[in-house]
Coordinates of C-alpha atoms in Angstrom, one line a residue:
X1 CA 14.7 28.0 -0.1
X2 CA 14.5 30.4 2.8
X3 CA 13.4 34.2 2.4
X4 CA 16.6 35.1 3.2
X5 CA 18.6 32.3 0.7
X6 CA 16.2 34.1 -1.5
X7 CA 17.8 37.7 -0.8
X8 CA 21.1 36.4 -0.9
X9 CA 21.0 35.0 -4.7
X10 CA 18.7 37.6 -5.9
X11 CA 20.8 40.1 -5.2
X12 CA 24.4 38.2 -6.4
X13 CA 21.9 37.7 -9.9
X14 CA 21.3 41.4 -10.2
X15 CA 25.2 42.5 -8.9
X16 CA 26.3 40.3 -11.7
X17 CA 23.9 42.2 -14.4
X18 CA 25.1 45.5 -12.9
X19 CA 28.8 44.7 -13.0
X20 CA 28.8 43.5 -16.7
X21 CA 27.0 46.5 -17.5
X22 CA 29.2 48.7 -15.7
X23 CA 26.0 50.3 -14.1
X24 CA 26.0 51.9 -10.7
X25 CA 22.4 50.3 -9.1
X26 CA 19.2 49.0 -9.2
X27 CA 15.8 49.1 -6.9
X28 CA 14.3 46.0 -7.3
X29 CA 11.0 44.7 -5.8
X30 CA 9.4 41.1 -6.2
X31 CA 5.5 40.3 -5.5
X32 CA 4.5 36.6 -5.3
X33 CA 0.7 35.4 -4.4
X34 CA 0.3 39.6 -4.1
X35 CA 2.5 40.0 -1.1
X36 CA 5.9 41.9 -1.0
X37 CA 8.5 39.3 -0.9
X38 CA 11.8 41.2 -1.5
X39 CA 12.6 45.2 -2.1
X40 CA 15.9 46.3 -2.0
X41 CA 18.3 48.5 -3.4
X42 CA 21.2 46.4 -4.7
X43 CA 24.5 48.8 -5.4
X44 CA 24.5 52.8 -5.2
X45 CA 23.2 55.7 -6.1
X46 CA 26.4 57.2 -7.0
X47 CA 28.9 56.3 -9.6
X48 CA 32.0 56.9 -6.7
X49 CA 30.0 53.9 -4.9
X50 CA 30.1 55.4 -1.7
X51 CA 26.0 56.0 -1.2
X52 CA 24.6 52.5 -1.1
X53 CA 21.0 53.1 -3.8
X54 CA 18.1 52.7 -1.2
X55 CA 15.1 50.8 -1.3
X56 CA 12.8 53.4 -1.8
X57 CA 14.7 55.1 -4.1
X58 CA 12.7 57.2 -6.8
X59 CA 13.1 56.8 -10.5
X60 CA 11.6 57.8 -13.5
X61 CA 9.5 55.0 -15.0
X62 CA 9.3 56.4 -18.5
X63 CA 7.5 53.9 -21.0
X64 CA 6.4 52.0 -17.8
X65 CA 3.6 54.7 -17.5
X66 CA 1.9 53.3 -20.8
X67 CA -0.1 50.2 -18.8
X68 CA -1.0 52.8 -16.2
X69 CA -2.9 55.1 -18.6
X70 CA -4.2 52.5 -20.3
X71 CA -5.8 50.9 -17.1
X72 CA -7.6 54.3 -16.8
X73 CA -8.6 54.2 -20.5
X74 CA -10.0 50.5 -19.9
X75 CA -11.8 51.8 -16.9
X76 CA -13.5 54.1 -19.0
X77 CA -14.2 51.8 -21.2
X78 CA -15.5 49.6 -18.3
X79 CA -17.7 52.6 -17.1
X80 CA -19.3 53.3 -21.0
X81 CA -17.8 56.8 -21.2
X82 CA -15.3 55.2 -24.0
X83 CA -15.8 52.9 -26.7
X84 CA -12.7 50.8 -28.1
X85 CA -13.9 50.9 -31.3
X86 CA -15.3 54.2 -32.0
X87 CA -13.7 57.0 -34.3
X88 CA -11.7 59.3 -31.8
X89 CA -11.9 62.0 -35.2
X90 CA -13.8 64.5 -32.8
X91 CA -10.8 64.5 -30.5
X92 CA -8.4 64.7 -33.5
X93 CA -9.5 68.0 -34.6
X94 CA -5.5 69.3 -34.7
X95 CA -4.6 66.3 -36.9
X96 CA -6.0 66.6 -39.9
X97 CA -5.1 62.9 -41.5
X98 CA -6.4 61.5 -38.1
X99 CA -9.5 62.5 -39.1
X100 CA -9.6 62.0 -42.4
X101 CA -8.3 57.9 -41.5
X102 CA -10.2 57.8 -38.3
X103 CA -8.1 56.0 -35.4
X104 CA -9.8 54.2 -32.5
X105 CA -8.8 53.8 -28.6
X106 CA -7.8 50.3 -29.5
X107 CA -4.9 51.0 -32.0
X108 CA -4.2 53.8 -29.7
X109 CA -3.5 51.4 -27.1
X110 CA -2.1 49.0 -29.1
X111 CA -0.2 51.4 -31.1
X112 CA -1.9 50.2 -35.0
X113 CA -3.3 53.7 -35.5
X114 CA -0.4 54.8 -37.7
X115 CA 0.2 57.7 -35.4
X116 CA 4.6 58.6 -35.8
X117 CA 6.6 59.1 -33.1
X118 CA 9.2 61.6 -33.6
X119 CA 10.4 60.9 -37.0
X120 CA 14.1 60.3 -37.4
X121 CA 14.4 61.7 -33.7
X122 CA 17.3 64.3 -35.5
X123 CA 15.2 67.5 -34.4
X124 CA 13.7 65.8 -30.9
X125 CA 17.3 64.8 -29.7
X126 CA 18.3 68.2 -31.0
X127 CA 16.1 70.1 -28.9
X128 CA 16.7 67.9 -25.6
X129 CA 20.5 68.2 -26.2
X130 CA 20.4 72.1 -26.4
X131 CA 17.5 72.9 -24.3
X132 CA 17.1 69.8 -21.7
X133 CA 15.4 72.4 -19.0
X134 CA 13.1 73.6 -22.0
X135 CA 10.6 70.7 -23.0
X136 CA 8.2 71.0 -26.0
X137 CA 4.8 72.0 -25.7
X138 CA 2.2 69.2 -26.4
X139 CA 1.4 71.6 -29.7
X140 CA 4.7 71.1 -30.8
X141 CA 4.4 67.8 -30.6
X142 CA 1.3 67.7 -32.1
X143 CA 2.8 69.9 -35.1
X144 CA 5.8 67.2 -35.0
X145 CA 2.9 64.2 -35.7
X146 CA 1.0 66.2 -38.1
X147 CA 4.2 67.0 -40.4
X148 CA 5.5 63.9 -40.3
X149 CA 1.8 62.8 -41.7
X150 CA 0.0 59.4 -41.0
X151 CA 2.7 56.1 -41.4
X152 CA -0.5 53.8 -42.5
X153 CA -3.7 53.4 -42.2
X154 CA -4.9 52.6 -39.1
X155 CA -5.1 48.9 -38.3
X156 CA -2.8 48.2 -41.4
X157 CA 0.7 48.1 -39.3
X158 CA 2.2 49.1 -36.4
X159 CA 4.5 51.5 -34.8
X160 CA 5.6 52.5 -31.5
X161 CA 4.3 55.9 -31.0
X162 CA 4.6 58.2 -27.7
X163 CA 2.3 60.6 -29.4
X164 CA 0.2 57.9 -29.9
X165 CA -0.1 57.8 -26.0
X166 CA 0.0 61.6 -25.8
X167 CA -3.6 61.6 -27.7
X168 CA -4.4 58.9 -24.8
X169 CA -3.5 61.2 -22.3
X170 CA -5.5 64.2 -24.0
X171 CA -8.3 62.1 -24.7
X172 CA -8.5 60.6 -21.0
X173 CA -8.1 64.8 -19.7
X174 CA -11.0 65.5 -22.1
X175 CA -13.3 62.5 -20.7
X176 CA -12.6 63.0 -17.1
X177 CA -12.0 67.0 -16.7
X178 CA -8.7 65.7 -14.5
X179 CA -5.1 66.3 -15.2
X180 CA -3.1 63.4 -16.0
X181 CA -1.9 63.6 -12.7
X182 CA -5.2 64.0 -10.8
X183 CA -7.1 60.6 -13.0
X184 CA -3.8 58.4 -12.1
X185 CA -4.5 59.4 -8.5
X186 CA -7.6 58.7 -8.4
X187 CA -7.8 55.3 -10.6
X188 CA -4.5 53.7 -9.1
X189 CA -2.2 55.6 -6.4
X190 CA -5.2 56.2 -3.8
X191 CA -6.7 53.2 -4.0
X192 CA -3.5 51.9 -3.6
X193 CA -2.3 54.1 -1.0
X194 CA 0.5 54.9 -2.9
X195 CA 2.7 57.2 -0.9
X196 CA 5.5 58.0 -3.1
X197 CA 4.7 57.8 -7.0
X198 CA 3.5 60.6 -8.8
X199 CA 3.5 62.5 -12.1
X200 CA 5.9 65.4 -12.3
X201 CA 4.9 68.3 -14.1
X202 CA 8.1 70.8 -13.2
X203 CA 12.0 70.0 -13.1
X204 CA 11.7 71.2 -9.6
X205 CA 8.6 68.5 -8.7
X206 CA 11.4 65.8 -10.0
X207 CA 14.1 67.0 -7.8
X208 CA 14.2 64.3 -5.2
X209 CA 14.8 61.5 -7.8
X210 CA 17.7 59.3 -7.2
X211 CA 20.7 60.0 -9.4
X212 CA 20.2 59.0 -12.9
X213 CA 23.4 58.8 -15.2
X214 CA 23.5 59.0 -18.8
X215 CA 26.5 59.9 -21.7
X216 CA 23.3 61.5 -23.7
X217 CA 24.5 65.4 -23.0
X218 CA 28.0 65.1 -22.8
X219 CA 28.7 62.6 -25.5
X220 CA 31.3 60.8 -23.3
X221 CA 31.2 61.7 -19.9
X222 CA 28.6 59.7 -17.3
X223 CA 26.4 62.6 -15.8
X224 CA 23.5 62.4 -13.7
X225 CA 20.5 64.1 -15.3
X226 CA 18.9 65.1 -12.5
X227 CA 19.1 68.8 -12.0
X228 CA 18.5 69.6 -16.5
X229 CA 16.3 66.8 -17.8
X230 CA 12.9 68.6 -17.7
X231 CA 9.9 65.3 -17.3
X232 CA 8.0 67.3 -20.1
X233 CA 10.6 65.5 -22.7
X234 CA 8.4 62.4 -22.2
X235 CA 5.3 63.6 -24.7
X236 CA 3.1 61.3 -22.8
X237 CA 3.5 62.4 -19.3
X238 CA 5.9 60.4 -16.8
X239 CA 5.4 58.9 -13.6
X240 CA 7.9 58.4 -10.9
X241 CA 8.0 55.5 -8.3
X242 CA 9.7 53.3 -6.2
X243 CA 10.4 49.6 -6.9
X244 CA 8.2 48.4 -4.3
X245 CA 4.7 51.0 -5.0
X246 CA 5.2 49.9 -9.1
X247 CA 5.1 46.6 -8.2
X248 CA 1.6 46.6 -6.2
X249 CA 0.5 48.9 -9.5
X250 CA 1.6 45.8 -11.6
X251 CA 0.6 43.0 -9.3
X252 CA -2.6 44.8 -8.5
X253 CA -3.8 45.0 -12.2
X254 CA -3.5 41.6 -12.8
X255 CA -5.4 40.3 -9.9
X256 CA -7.9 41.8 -10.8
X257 CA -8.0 45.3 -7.9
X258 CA -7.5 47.9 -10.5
X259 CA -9.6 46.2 -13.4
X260 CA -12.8 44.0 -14.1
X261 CA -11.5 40.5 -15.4
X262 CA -13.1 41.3 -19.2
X263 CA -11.1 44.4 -19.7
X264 CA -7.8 42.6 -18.5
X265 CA -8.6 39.7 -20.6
X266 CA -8.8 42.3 -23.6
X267 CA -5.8 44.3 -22.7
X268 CA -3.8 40.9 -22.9
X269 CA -5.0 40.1 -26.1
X270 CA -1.8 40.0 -28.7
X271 CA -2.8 42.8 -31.5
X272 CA 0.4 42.2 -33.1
X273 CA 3.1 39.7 -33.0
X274 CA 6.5 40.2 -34.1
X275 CA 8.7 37.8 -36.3
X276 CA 11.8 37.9 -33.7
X277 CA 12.2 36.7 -30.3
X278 CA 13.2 39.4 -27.0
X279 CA 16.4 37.7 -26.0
X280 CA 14.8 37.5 -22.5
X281 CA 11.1 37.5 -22.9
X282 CA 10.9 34.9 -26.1
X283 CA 8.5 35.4 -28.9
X284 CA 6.7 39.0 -28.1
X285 CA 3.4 40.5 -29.0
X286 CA 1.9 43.9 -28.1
X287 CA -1.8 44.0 -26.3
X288 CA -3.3 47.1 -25.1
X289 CA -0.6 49.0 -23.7
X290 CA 1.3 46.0 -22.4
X291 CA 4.1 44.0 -24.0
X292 CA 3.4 40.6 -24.1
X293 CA 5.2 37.0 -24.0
X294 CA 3.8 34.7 -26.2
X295 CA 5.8 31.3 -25.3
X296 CA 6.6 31.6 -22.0
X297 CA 6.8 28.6 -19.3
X298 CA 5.7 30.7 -16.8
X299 CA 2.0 31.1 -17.8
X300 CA 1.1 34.8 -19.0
X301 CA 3.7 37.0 -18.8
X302 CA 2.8 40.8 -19.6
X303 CA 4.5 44.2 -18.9
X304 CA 6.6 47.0 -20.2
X305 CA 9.9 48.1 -20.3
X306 CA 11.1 52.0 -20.1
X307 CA 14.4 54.1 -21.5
X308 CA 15.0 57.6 -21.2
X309 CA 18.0 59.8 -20.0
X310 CA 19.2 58.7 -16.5
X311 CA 17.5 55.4 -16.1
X312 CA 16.2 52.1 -17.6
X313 CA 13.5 50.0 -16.3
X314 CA 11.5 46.9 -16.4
X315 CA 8.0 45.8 -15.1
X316 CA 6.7 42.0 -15.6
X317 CA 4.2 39.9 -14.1
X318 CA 4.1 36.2 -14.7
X319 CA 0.9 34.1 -13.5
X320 CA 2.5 31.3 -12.9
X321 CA 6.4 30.8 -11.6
X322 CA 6.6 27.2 -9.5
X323 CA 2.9 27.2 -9.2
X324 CA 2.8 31.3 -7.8
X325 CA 2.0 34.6 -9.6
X326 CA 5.0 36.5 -9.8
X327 CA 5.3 40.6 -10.1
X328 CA 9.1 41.7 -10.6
X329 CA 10.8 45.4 -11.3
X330 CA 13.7 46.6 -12.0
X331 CA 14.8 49.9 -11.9
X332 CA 18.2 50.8 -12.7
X333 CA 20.3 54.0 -12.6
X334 CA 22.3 54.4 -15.7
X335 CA 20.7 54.4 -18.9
X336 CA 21.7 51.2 -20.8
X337 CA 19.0 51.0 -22.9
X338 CA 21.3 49.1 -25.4
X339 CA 21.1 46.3 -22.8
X340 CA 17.6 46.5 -21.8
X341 CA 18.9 46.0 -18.6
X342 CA 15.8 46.7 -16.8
X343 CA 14.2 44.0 -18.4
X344 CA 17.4 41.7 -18.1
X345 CA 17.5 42.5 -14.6
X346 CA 13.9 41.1 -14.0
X347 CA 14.5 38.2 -15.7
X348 CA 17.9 37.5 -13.8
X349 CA 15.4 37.7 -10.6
X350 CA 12.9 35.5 -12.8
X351 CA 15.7 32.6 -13.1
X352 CA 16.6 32.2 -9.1
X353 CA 13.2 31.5 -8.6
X354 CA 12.5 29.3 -11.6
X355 CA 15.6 27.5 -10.1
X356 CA 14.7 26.9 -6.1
X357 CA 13.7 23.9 -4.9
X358 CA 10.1 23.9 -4.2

């Protein structure tokens, strides 16, 4: 198959996705062997389909931004200034039962510290809905956790926790002295020479995102989020990229430029496996911060998804796809979390390959 046979069924895979999900675009970028093989915007950036969606477009990457904090956390751990193992109780001061049932940076990371999320999600989606501009402090959040009181003890279970990852983020601004912003840059966008991903800290700092459309603050209506939805809403900090700058993130962790082999090896490590199968990734565990497939044919495959007004996304590497590693993203403009279409959208862009002639 030619590069540009390649192009041509890619992007009638991912119209097809889009279409069914009545979803205006995607940015979509695909790595093989660790070069850039395809980036393109497929559809538009506007729900009257009159702005063809760029290339470069940004997005939120929302739970996408888990590995990346968790490649600093391993670096640390790399470097001796963290131990996976250790109590984090001294950092754990403002939650009480933390301390008392001390959690470690491995069931942070692998989210077995019995550390909630927001409960029911009644007061969080609440106080999006009536102050989206307005995000809660990281003691509210805090408060929200300590409230809701530890779900088990730690390395009995798991649950999904974004304040789980919000104690990561604390923790790695307590280790380092740096912001979130300032130990991303200097782990993974420098030495990357990122030139368009960063963490927002301000609605204004998000202003040059692509359109992002959701029903979540009208109830009906498709609105793009843009201009109200404050990045602060994410408890663990959010990035923003293109398709094309998270897919050298992704691509670079797993070939080893962002990470010593031992710490990837233990970040791919299934902590937990699950007794139902991701109708497009199989049988699923969870590692350190990645989501993992379990019985794929394509060799490892590890990643994250990401869902949050405006935009769904999907981030997957597979180490072997006709005898190549294989980095593919998805970013899509409209919400459809219900779909994963991020992640449907990758593997769509998984299945032309798997299905060209050598």
């Amino acid at each position: 198959m030619t590069n540009q046979d390649l192009k041509t069924r890619v992007r009638a895979a991912v119209e097809r996705e889009l279409q069914e999900a009545e979803t205006p675009g995607a940015a979509i970028a695909l790595l093989r062997s660790g070069e850039i093989v395809l980036k393109a915007g497929v559809g538009y950036a506007d729900l009257q389909q009159q702005c063809p969606l760029p290339s470069d477009a940004r997005f939120y990457i929302y739970s996408i931004t888990k590995p990346l904090l968790a490649t600093v956390a391993m670096n640390l751990v790399q470097a001796g200034r963290l131990d996976l193992d250790a109590s984090l109780a001294p950092q754990f001061a403002q939650i009480p039962y933390a301390v008392e049932s001390p959690v470690t940076l491995r069931q942070l990371l692998s989210h077995t510290g019995g550390i909630p999320g927001y409960g029911d999600g009644t007061a969080y989606v609440e106080a999006l809905q009536s102050h989206p501009r307005q995000a809660w402090t990281t003691e509210t959040f805090l408060q929200v956790a300590q409230d809701q009181g530890q779900l088990f003890l730690p390395g009995t279970g798991w649950a999904y926790s974004n304040i789980g990852f919000m104690l990561l983020r604390l923790i790695l601004t307590q280790e380092t002295g740096l912001s979130m912003s300032e130990y991303l840059a200097e782990w993974i966008f420098r030495p990357l020479e990122l030139q368009h991903t960063f963490v927002p800290e301000t609605l204004e700092q998000a202003q040059g995102l692509t359109p992002g459309y959701s029903q979540f603050f009208t109830g009906d209506e498709l609105q793009n989020v843009v201009p109200l939805y404050h990045p602060g809403w994410v408890s663990h900090g959010v990035v923003v990229s293109t398709a094309a700058e998270l897919g050298k993130i992704i691509d670079a962790l797993f070939s080893g430029r962002l990470l010593a082999p031992e710490r990837l090896r233990q970040m791919l490590e299934p902590l937990h496996g699950f007794d139902f199968e991701h109708p497009q990734i199989g049988k699923i565990g969870y590692g350190l911060g990645l989501c993992l497939g379990l019985d794929s044919p394509y060799g490892i495959v590890a990643g994250h998804n990401g869902a949050g007004p405006g935009y769904v996304t999907g981030a997957f590497h597979f180490s072997n796809v006709q005898g190549q590693p294989t980095t593919a993203i998805a970013l899509v403009n409209r919400d459809r979390h219900d779909l994963d279409l991020g992640t449907r959208i990758v593997f769509a862009i998984l299945r032309v390959l798997a299905d060209a002639p050598d």
